[in-house]
Short mmCIF file of C-alpha atoms in Angstrom, two decimals:
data_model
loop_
_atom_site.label_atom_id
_atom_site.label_comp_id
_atom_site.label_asym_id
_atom_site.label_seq_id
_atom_site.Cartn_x
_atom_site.Cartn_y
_atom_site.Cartn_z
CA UNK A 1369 81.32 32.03 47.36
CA UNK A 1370 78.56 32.44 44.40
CA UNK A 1371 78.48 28.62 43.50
CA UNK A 1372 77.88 28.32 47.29
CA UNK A 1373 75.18 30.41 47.43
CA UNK A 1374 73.23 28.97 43.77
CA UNK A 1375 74.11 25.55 45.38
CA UNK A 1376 71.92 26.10 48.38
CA UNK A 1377 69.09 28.06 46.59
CA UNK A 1378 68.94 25.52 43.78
CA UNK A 1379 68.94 22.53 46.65
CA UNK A 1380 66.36 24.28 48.25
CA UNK A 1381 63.97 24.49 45.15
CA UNK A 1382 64.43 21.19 44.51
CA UNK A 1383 63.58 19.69 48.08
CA UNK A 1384 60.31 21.99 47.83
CA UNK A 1385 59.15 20.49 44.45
CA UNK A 1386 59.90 17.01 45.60
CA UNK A 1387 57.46 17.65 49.30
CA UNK A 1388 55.02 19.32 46.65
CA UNK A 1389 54.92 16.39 44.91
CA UNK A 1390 54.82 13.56 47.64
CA UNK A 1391 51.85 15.76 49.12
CA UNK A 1392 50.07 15.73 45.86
CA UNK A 1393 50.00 11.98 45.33
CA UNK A 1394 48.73 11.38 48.98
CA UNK A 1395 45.70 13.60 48.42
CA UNK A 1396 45.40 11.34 45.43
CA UNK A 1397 45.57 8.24 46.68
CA UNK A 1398 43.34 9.09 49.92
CA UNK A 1399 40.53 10.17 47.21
CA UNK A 1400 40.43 6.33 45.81
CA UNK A 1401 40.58 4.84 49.28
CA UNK A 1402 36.74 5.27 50.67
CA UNK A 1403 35.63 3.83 54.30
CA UNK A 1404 33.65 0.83 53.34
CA UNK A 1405 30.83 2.13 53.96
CA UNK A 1406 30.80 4.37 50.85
CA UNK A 1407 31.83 1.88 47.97
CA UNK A 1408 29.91 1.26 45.74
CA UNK A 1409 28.13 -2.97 45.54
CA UNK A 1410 27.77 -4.16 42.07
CA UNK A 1411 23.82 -4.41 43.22
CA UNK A 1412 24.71 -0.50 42.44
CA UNK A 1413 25.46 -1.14 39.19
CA UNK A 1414 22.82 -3.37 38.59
CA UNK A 1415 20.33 -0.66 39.51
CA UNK A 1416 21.85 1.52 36.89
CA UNK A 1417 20.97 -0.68 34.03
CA UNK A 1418 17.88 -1.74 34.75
CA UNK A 1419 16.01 -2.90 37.99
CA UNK A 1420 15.02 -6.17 35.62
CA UNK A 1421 18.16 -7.48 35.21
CA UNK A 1422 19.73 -8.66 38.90
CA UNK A 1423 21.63 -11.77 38.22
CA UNK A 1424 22.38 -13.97 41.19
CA UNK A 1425 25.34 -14.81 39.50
CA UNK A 1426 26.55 -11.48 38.92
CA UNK A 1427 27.47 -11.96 35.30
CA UNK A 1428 28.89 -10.08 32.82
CA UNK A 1429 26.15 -11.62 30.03
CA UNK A 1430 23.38 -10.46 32.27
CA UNK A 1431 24.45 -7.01 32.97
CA UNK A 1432 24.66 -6.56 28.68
CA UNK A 1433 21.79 -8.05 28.26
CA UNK A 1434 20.10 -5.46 31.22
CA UNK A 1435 21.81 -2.98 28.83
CA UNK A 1436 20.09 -4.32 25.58
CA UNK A 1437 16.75 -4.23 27.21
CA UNK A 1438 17.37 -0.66 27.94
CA UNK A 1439 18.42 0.38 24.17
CA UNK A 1440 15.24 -0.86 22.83
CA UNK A 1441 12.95 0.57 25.21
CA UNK A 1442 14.95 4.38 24.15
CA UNK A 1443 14.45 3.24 20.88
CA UNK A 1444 10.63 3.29 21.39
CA UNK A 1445 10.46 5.63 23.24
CA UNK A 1446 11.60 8.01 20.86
CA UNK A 1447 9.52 6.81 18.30
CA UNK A 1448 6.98 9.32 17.34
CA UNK A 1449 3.23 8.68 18.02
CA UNK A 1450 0.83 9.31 15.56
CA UNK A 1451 -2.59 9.98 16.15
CA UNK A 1452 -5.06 7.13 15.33
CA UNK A 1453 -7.49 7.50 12.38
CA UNK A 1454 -10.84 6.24 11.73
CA UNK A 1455 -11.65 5.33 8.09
CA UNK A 1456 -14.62 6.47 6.79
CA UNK A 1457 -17.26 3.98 6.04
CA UNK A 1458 -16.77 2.16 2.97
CA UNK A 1459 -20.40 1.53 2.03
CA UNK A 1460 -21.50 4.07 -0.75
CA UNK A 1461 -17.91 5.55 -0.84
CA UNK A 1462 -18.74 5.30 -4.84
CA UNK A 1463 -22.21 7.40 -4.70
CA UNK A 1464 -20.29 10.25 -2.90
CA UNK A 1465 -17.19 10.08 -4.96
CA UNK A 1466 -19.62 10.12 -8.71
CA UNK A 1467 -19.45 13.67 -8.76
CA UNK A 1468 -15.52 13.26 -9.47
CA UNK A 1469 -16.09 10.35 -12.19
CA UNK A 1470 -18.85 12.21 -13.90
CA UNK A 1471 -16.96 15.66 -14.32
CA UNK A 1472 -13.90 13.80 -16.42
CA UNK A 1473 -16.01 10.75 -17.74
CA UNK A 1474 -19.64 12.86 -18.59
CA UNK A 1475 -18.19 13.48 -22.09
CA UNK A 1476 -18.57 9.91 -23.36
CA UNK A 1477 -22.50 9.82 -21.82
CA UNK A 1478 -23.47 13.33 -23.47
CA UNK A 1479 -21.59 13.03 -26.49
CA UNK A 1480 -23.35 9.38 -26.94
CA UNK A 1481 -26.81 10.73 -25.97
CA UNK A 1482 -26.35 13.72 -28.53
CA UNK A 1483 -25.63 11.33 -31.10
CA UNK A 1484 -28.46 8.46 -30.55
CA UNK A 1485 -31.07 11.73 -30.48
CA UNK A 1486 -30.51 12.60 -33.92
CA UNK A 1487 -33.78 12.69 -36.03
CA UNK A 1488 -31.95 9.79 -38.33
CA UNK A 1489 -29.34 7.29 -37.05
CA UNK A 1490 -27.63 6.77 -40.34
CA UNK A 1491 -24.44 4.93 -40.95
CA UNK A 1492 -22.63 7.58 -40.43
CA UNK A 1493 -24.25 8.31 -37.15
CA UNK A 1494 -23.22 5.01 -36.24
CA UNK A 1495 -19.27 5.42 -37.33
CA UNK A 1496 -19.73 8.91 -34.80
CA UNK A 1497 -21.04 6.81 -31.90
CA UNK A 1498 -18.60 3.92 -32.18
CA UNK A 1499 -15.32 6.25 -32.67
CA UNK A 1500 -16.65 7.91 -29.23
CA UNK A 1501 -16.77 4.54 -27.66
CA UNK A 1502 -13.28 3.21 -28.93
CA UNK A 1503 -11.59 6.67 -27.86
CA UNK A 1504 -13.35 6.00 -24.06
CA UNK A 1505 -10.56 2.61 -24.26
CA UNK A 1506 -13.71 0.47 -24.43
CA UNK A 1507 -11.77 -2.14 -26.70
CA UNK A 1508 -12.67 -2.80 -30.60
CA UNK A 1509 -15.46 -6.31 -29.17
CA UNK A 1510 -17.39 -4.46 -26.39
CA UNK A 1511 -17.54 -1.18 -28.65
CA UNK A 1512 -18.69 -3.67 -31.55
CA UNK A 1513 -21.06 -5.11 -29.12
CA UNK A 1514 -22.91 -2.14 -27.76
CA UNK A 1515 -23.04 -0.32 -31.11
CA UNK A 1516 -25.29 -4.02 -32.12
CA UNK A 1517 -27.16 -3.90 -29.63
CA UNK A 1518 -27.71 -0.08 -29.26
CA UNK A 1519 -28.82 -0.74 -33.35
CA UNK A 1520 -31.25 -2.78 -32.38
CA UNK A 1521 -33.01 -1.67 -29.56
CA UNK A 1522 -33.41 1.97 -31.01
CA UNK A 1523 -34.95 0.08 -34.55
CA UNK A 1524 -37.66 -1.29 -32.01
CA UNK A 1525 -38.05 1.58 -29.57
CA UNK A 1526 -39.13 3.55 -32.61
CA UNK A 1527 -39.78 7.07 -30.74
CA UNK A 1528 -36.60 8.12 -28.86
CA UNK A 1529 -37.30 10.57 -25.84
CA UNK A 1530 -34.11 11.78 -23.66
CA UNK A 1531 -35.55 9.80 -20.94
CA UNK A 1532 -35.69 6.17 -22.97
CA UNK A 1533 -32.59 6.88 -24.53
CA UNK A 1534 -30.57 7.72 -21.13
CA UNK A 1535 -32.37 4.29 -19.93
CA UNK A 1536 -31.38 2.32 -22.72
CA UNK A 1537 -27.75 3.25 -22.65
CA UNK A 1538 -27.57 2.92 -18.89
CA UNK A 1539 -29.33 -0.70 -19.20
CA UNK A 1540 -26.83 -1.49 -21.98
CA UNK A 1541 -23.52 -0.90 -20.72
CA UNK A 1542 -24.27 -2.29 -17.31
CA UNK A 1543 -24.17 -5.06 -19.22
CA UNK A 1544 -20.87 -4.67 -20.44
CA UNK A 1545 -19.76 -3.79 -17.11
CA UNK A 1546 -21.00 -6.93 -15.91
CA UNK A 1547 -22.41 -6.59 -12.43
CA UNK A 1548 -22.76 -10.19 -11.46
CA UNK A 1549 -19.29 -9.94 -10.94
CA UNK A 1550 -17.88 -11.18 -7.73
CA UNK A 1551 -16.15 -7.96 -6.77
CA UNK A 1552 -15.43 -8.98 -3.01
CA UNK A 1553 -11.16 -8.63 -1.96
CA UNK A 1554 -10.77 -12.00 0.02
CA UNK A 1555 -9.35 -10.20 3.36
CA UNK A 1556 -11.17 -13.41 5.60
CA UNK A 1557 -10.74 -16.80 5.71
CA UNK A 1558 -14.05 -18.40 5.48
CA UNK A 1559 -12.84 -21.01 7.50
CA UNK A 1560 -10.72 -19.09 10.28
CA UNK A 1561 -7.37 -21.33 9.46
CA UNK A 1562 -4.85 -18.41 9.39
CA UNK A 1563 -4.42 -14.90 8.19
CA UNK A 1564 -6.02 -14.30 4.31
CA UNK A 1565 -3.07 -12.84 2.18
CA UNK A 1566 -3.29 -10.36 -0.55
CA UNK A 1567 -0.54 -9.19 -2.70
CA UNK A 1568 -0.69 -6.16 -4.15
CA UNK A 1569 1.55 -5.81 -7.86
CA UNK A 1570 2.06 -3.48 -10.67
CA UNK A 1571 4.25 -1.46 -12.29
CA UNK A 1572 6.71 1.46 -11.19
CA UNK A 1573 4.16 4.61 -11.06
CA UNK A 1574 0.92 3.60 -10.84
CA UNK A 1575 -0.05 4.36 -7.12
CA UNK A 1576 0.90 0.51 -6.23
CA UNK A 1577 2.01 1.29 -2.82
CA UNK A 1578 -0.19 4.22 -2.00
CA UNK A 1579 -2.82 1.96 -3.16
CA UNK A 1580 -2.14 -1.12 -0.22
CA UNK A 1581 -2.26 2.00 2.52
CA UNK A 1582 -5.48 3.14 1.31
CA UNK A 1583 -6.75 -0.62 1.10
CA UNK A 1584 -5.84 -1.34 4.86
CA UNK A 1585 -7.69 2.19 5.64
CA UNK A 1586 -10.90 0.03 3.58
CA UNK A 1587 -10.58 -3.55 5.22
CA UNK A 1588 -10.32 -1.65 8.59
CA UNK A 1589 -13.43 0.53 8.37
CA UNK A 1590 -15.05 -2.89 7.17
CA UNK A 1591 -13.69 -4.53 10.49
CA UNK A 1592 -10.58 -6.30 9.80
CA UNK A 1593 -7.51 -6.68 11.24
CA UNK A 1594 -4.23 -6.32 8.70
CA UNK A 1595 -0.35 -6.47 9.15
CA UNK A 1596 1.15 -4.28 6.15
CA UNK A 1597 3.96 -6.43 4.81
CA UNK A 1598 6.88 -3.80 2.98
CA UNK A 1599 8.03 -6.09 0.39
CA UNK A 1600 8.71 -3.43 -1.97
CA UNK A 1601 12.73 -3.27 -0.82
CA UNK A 1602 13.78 -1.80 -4.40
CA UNK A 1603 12.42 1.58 -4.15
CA UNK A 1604 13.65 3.80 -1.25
CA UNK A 1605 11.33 4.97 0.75
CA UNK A 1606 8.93 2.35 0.21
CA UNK A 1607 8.67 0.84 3.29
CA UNK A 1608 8.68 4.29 5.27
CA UNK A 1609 5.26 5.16 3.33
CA UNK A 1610 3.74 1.49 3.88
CA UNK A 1611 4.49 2.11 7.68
CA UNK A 1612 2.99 6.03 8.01
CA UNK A 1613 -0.20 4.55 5.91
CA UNK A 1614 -0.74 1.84 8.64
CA UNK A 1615 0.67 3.94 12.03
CA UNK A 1616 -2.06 6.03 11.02
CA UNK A 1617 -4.72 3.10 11.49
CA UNK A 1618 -2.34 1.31 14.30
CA UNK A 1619 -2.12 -1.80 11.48
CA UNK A 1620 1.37 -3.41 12.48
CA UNK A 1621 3.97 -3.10 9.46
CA UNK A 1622 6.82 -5.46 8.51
CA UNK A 1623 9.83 -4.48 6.75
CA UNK A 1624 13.55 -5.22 6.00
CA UNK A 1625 16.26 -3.08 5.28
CA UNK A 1626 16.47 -1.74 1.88
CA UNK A 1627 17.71 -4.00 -0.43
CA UNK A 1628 16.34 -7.30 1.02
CA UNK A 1629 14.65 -10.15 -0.41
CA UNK A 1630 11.48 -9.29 -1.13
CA UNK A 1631 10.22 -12.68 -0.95
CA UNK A 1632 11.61 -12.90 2.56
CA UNK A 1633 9.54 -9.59 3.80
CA UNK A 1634 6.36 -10.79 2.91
CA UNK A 1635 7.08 -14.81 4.53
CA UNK A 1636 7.89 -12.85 7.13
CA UNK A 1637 4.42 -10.37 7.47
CA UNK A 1638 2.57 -13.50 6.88
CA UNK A 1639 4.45 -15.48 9.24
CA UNK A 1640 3.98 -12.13 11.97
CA UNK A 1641 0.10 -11.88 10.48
CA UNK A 1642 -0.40 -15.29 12.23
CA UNK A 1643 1.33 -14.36 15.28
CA UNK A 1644 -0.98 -11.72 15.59
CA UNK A 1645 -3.94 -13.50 14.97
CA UNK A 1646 -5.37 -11.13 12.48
CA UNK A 1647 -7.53 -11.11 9.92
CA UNK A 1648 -5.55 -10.09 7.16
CA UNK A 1649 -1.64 -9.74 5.78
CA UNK A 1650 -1.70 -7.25 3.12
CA UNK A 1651 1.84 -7.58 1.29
CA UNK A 1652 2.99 -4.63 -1.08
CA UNK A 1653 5.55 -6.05 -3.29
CA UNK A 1654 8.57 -4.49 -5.59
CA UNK A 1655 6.77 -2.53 -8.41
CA UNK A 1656 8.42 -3.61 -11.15
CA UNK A 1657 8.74 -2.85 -15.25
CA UNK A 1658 6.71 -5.55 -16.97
CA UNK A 1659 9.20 -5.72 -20.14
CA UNK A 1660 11.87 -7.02 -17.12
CA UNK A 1661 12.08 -10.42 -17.34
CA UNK A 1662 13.83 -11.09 -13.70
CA UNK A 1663 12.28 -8.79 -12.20
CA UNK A 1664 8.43 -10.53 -13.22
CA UNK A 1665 10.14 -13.38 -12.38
CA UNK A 1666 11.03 -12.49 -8.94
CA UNK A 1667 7.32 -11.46 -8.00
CA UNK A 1668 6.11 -15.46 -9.08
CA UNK A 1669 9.07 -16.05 -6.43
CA UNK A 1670 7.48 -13.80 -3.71
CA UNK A 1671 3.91 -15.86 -4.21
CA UNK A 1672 5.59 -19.56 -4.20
CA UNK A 1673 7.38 -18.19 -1.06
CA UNK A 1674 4.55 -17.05 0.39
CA UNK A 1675 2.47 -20.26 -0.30
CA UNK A 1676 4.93 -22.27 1.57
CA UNK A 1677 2.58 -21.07 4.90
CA UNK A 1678 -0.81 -21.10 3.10
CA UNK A 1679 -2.63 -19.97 0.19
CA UNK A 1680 -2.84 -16.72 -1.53
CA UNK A 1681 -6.22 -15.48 -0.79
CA UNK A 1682 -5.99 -12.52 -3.62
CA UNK A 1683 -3.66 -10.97 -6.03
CA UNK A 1684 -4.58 -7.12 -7.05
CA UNK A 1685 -3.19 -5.61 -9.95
CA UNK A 1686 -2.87 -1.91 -9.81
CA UNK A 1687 -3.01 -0.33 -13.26
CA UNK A 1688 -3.26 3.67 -13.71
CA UNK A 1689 -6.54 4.42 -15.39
CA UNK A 1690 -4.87 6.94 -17.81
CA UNK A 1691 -2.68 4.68 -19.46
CA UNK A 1692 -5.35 3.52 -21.70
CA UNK A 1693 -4.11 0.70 -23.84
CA UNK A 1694 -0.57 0.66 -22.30
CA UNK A 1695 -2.29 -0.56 -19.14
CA UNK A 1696 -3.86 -3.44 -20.69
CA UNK A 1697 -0.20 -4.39 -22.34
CA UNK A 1698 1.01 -4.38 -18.35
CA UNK A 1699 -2.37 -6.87 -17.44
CA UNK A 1700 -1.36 -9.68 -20.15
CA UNK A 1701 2.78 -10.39 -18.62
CA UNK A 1702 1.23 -10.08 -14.91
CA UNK A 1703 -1.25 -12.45 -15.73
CA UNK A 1704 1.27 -14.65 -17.04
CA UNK A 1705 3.33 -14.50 -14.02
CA UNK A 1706 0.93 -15.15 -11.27
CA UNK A 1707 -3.01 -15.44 -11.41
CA UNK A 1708 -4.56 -12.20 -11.34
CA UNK A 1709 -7.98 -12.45 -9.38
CA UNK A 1710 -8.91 -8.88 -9.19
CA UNK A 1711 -8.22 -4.91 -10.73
CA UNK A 1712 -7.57 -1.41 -8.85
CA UNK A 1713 -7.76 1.26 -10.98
CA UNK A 1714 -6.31 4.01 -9.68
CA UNK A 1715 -6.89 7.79 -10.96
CA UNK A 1716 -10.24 7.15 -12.74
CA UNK A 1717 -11.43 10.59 -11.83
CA UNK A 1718 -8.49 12.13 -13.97
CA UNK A 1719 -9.12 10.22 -17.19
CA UNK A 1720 -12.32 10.66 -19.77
CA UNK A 1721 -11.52 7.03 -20.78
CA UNK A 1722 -13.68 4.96 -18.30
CA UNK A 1723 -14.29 2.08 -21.22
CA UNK A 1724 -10.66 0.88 -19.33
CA UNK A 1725 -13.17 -0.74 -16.73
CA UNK A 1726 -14.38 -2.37 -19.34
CA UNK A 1727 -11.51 -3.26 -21.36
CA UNK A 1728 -9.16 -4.76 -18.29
CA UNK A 1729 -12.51 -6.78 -17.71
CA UNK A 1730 -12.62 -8.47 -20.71
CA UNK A 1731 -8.53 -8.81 -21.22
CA UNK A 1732 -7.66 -10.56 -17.90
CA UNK A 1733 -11.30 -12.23 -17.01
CA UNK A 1734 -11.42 -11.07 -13.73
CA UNK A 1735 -12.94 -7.93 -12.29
CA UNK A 1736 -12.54 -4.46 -11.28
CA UNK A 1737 -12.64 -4.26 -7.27
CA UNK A 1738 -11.38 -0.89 -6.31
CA UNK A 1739 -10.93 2.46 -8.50
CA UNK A 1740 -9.11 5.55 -6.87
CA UNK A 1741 -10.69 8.66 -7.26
CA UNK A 1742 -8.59 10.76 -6.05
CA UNK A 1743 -5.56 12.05 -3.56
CA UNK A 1744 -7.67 12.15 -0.01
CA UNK A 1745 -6.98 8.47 2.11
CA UNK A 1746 -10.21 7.72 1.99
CA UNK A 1747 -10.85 7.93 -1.80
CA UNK A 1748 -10.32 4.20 -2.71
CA UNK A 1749 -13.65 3.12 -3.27
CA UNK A 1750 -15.19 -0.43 -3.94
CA UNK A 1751 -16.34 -0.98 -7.34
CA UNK A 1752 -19.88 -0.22 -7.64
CA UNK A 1753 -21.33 -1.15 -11.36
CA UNK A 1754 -24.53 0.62 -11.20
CA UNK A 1755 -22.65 3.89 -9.86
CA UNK A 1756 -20.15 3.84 -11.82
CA UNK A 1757 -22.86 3.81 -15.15
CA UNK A 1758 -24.89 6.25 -13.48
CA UNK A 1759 -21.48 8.66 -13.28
CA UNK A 1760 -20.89 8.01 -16.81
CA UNK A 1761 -24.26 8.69 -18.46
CA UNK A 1762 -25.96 10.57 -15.87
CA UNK A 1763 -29.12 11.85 -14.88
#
């Protein structure tokens, strides 16, 4: 009688799961089923991508390439905007920024003043003033040349007020500083065929790369147009800086992944720098350690690459004004790489050795264009001789 009864209880259980589950599964399948006025077209889907991409065709290239489209607008979208800058004028930048050239270089015009005001000028005057002259990095021939010169014009002046004296020395090293100079960077083609290029080189440390974003802040507050070309792949980081110097002026910058053939990068920026239409493609290549053979070697690779869509307009060599005679070590193996036509000298307001301008002068034959005078973006300054003496000797 007890089987009977578990029999029956356990049939009865089991008929209930089985309704339970035939129920279950109708419910289901109704759900999927929709009238047809509530499915969805593929004109739906369309929609959902993008309202540019409808193929007629319906196909599934299309509809990815709708979804592309869509990626990179996100992509841009989340880019961050950054404020545009305006340069500050670039005429005269040198006049306001003296004050920071004459408090680390006014030693060398006092000290030299002091000396040539000296009742007698006796020999061993004339060892004092040419020691201060070699220890301002002048260079052994320009110091040799100056002291002659200084020699004689003092024999003949006879009577030496402050006044003469400041007036003599000014007249005399704006000799050595040579202001007939061409001290223009080439950022225009004279005859509007193309883009002008500059390449920007030097060593590992010398402010090579803030340097090119501080020069496209100059060539834009002088009217130009520039696309920044990152070609410095070896350093990380590089070609984030490059990019944040020219958002800030809206220059366009192009860059590779890190890593990449430099050479590459900049055919490229030149190659985008036509596209464009503007005026100039500034190219920041790989700084580099000038006792590395390849690596010299691969900056004479990033010019003949470059030259395959035009000339090289200008080559700047950065050197770091507190280097001294080091820097001029760095000049001679550039030079011998690729033809040097002009010098940046960056930190000149933190070194009491301006003579440098002088000394790169006369080592490489070309001459100083821009000096750096200090951390602000707008403190890369044109070369101005006459300034530039006036800082040193003063008054």
């Amino acid at each position: 009688m007890v089987t009977v009864i578990i029999g029956v209880i356990a049939g009865v259980i089991f008929a209930s799961l089985v309704a339970a589950l035939v129920v279950r599964g109708g419910k289901k399948k109704a759900a999927r089923i929709l009238p047809p006025e509530e499915r969805r077209s593929p004109d739906d889907l369309r929609l959902k991508l993008g309202e540019e991409a409808q193929p007629a065709d319906g196909s599934a290239q299309a509809l990815l390439e709708a979804s592309d489209s869509i990626t990179v607008d996100v992509e841009q979208a989340e880019k961050p905007r950054i404020a545009l800058e305006e340069p500050e004028p670039t005429a005269g930048r040198l006049v306001r920024l003296r004050s920071r050239l004459a408090r680390s270089n006014s030693a060398v015009g006092k000290g030299l003043l002091s000396l040539l005001s000296r009742d007698k000028l006796d020999e061993d005057t004339w060892e004092e003033i040419e020691e201060v002259l070699l220890t301002s990095d002048l260079g052994i021939g320009p110091t040799q040349e100056l002291v002659e010169a200084l020699r004689t014009r003092t024999r003949v002046l006879g009577t030496r007020s402050p006044e003469e004296l400041r007036a003599l020395l000014k007249e005399e090293l704006l000799k050595l500083v040579d202001p007939s100079l061409d001290r223009t960077v080439r950022s225009l083609r004279e005859d509007g065929e193309g883009p002008a290029v500059v390449l920007v080189a030097g060593v590992n440390g010398v402010g090579k790369t803030t340097t090119t974003g501080k020069l496209a802040r100059v060539l834009i507050a002088d009217g130009r147009s520039v696309v920044l070309g990152a070609a410095d792949t070896f350093r990380a980081a590089a070609a984030d800086q490059l990019e944040t110097w020219g958002d800030r002026v809206g220059a366009t910058t192009v860059r590779g992944a890190e890593g990449a053939d430099p050479a590459s990068v900049a055919f490229e920026a030149v190659r985008r720098a036509k596209e464009l239409g503007v005026d100039t493609a500034l190219i920041d290549t790989a700084g580099r350690l000038h006792t590395k053979t390849g690596l010299m070697d691969e900056l004479g690779k990033v010019k003949r690459v470059v030259e395959k869509q035009g000339p090289v307009d200008e080559v700047l060599l950065v050197l770091d004004a507190t280097t001294g005679q080091n820097g001029l070590v760095q000049a001679r193996v550039f030079r011998e790489v690729v033809d040097i036509t002009g010098i940046a000298l960056t930190k000149l307001d933190g070194t009491a050795k301006g003579g440098i301008v002088v000394a790169v002068q006369r080592e490489l034959g070309v001459p100083v264009k821009l000096v750096g005078l200090g951390e602000g973006a707008d403190d890369l300054a044109p070369f101005d001789p006459a300034a530039f003496v006036d800082a040193l000797v003063g008054g």
